[in-house]
């Protein structure tokens, strides 16, 4: 007879295998499209990005004059951000901003890739704070505000110091303390 603990472990293992399989399936499918094997297709619903949202992204890229390769890079960035737990909407907004300004598609893709790198760094800073006991009020908001602070010139150590010690951040940078309630204080 299974104990509750063993049942939970088995459930976690099955969930982990499913997630790993999904990630591998997504990577194989997207990398094949990058190699020119087939035109851009929206990823399946399991990516976490709705089919309607993905099709709108693809249509918007094509309407803005993006090549199939550039469109595929955009889809890969947005879906990859969603799978990584990053606020993928920030990447879509960066794409819209570049298209609205009439920027060259390659410049837009490069800007979105840079934003994705900043979001990954921000997630790393937020994760380090969480491991140290600083729990954010809203995780996606914390990643966004830390990303904005990184873009404003703060480094990860300065952000962590501002949250832990309650000190001000760099001039012109957002106040990252807003995303993290003080320990012992009531959460508002």
Coordinates of C-alpha atoms in Angstrom, one line a residue:
X1 CA 0.0 0.0 0.0
X2 CA 1.3 3.4 -0.9
X3 CA 1.8 6.0 1.8
X4 CA 0.6 9.6 1.1
X5 CA 4.3 10.6 0.9
X6 CA 5.1 8.0 -1.8
X7 CA 2.0 9.0 -3.8
X8 CA 3.0 12.6 -3.8
X9 CA 6.5 11.7 -4.9
X10 CA 5.2 9.6 -7.8
X11 CA 2.8 12.5 -8.8
X12 CA 5.7 15.0 -8.8
X13 CA 7.9 12.6 -10.9
X14 CA 5.1 12.2 -13.5
X15 CA 4.6 15.9 -13.6
X16 CA 8.3 16.6 -14.0
X17 CA 8.6 14.0 -16.9
X18 CA 5.6 15.6 -18.6
X19 CA 7.1 19.1 -18.3
X20 CA 10.5 17.9 -19.6
X21 CA 8.8 16.1 -22.5
X22 CA 6.9 19.3 -23.4
X23 CA 10.1 21.4 -23.3
X24 CA 11.9 18.9 -25.5
X25 CA 8.9 18.8 -27.9
X26 CA 8.8 22.6 -28.1
X27 CA 12.5 22.9 -28.7
X28 CA 12.7 20.2 -31.4
X29 CA 9.7 21.7 -33.2
X30 CA 10.9 25.3 -33.1
X31 CA 14.5 24.4 -34.0
X32 CA 13.3 22.5 -37.1
X33 CA 11.4 25.5 -38.2
X34 CA 14.5 27.7 -37.7
X35 CA 16.4 25.4 -40.0
X36 CA 13.9 26.2 -42.8
X37 CA 12.1 22.8 -42.6
X38 CA 8.7 24.4 -42.6
X39 CA 6.9 27.8 -42.3
X40 CA 6.1 29.3 -39.0
X41 CA 3.3 27.5 -37.2
X42 CA 1.8 28.5 -33.8
X43 CA 3.0 26.2 -31.0
X44 CA 0.5 24.0 -29.4
X45 CA -1.6 25.2 -26.4
X46 CA 0.7 23.5 -23.9
X47 CA 3.2 26.3 -24.3
X48 CA 1.0 28.5 -22.1
X49 CA 0.6 31.1 -24.9
X50 CA -2.8 31.0 -26.4
X51 CA -3.2 30.0 -30.0
X52 CA -5.0 33.3 -30.7
X53 CA -2.2 35.3 -29.1
X54 CA 0.4 33.4 -31.0
X55 CA -1.4 33.7 -34.3
X56 CA -1.8 37.5 -33.7
X57 CA 2.0 37.6 -33.0
X58 CA 2.8 35.8 -36.3
X59 CA 0.3 37.9 -38.3
X60 CA 1.7 41.1 -36.8
X61 CA 5.3 40.1 -37.6
X62 CA 4.4 39.3 -41.2
X63 CA 2.4 42.5 -41.6
X64 CA 5.4 44.5 -40.4
X65 CA 7.6 42.9 -43.0
X66 CA 9.4 40.3 -40.9
X67 CA 11.0 37.3 -42.7
X68 CA 10.0 33.8 -41.7
X69 CA 13.2 33.5 -39.8
X70 CA 12.6 36.7 -37.9
X71 CA 9.0 35.8 -37.2
X72 CA 10.2 32.4 -35.9
X73 CA 12.7 34.0 -33.6
X74 CA 10.0 36.2 -32.2
X75 CA 7.7 33.3 -31.5
X76 CA 10.6 31.3 -29.9
X77 CA 11.4 34.3 -27.7
X78 CA 7.8 34.8 -26.5
X79 CA 7.0 31.1 -26.0
X80 CA 10.4 30.6 -24.3
X81 CA 9.7 33.4 -22.0
X82 CA 6.4 32.0 -21.0
X83 CA 7.8 28.6 -20.4
X84 CA 10.5 30.1 -18.3
X85 CA 8.0 31.9 -16.1
X86 CA 8.9 35.3 -17.4
X87 CA 6.4 38.1 -18.2
X88 CA 6.1 37.4 -21.9
X89 CA 3.8 40.3 -22.4
X90 CA 6.8 42.6 -22.0
X91 CA 8.4 41.1 -25.0
X92 CA 5.2 41.5 -27.1
X93 CA 5.0 45.1 -26.0
X94 CA 8.6 45.7 -27.0
X95 CA 7.8 44.2 -30.4
X96 CA 4.7 46.5 -30.8
X97 CA 6.8 49.5 -29.8
X98 CA 9.5 48.8 -32.4
X99 CA 6.9 48.1 -35.2
X100 CA 5.0 51.4 -34.2
X101 CA 8.3 53.3 -34.6
X102 CA 8.9 51.8 -38.0
X103 CA 12.2 50.2 -37.0
X104 CA 13.8 47.6 -39.2
X105 CA 12.6 44.1 -38.3
X106 CA 16.2 42.9 -37.4
X107 CA 16.6 45.9 -35.0
X108 CA 13.2 45.0 -33.4
X109 CA 14.2 41.3 -33.0
X110 CA 17.5 42.4 -31.5
X111 CA 15.8 44.7 -29.0
X112 CA 13.3 42.0 -28.0
X113 CA 16.2 39.5 -27.5
X114 CA 17.9 42.1 -25.3
X115 CA 14.7 42.6 -23.3
X116 CA 14.5 38.8 -22.9
X117 CA 18.0 38.7 -21.5
X118 CA 17.2 41.4 -19.0
X119 CA 14.1 39.6 -17.9
X120 CA 16.1 36.4 -17.3
X121 CA 18.6 38.4 -15.3
X122 CA 15.8 40.0 -13.3
X123 CA 14.3 36.6 -12.6
X124 CA 17.6 35.4 -11.3
X125 CA 17.8 38.4 -8.9
X126 CA 14.2 37.9 -7.7
X127 CA 14.9 34.1 -7.2
X128 CA 18.0 35.0 -5.2
X129 CA 15.9 37.3 -3.0
X130 CA 13.2 34.6 -2.6
X131 CA 15.9 32.1 -1.5
X132 CA 17.0 34.6 1.1
X133 CA 13.5 34.9 2.5
X134 CA 12.4 38.1 0.7
X135 CA 9.0 37.1 -0.8
X136 CA 7.5 39.3 -3.4
X137 CA 3.9 40.4 -3.2
X138 CA 3.4 39.5 -6.9
X139 CA 6.2 37.5 -8.6
X140 CA 5.7 38.6 -12.2
X141 CA 5.5 42.3 -11.0
X142 CA 8.7 41.8 -9.1
X143 CA 10.5 40.4 -12.2
X144 CA 9.2 43.4 -14.2
X145 CA 10.2 46.1 -11.7
X146 CA 13.7 44.5 -11.2
X147 CA 14.1 44.3 -15.0
X148 CA 13.3 48.0 -15.2
X149 CA 15.8 48.7 -12.5
X150 CA 18.5 46.7 -14.3
X151 CA 17.7 48.6 -17.5
X152 CA 18.1 51.9 -15.5
X153 CA 21.6 50.9 -14.6
X154 CA 21.3 49.2 -11.2
X155 CA 23.2 45.9 -10.8
X156 CA 21.8 42.8 -9.1
X157 CA 23.8 43.4 -5.9
X158 CA 22.5 47.0 -5.5
X159 CA 18.9 45.7 -6.1
X160 CA 19.3 43.0 -3.4
X161 CA 20.8 45.6 -1.0
X162 CA 17.9 48.0 -1.6
X163 CA 15.3 45.3 -0.9
X164 CA 17.1 43.8 2.2
X165 CA 18.2 47.0 3.8
X166 CA 15.3 49.2 2.7
X167 CA 17.6 51.8 1.2
X168 CA 17.0 53.8 -1.9
X169 CA 18.0 52.5 -5.4
X170 CA 19.8 54.4 -8.0
X171 CA 18.5 57.8 -9.2
X172 CA 16.0 57.3 -12.1
X173 CA 15.5 53.6 -11.3
X174 CA 12.2 52.3 -10.0
X175 CA 11.8 51.6 -6.3
X176 CA 12.2 47.8 -6.2
X177 CA 11.1 47.8 -2.6
X178 CA 7.5 48.2 -3.8
X179 CA 7.5 44.6 -4.9
X180 CA 8.7 43.2 -1.6
X181 CA 6.9 43.7 1.6
X182 CA 9.1 44.2 4.7
X183 CA 9.4 41.2 7.0
X184 CA 7.3 41.5 10.0
X185 CA 5.2 44.2 8.5
X186 CA 1.6 43.5 7.6
X187 CA 1.0 42.9 3.9
X188 CA -1.2 45.6 2.5

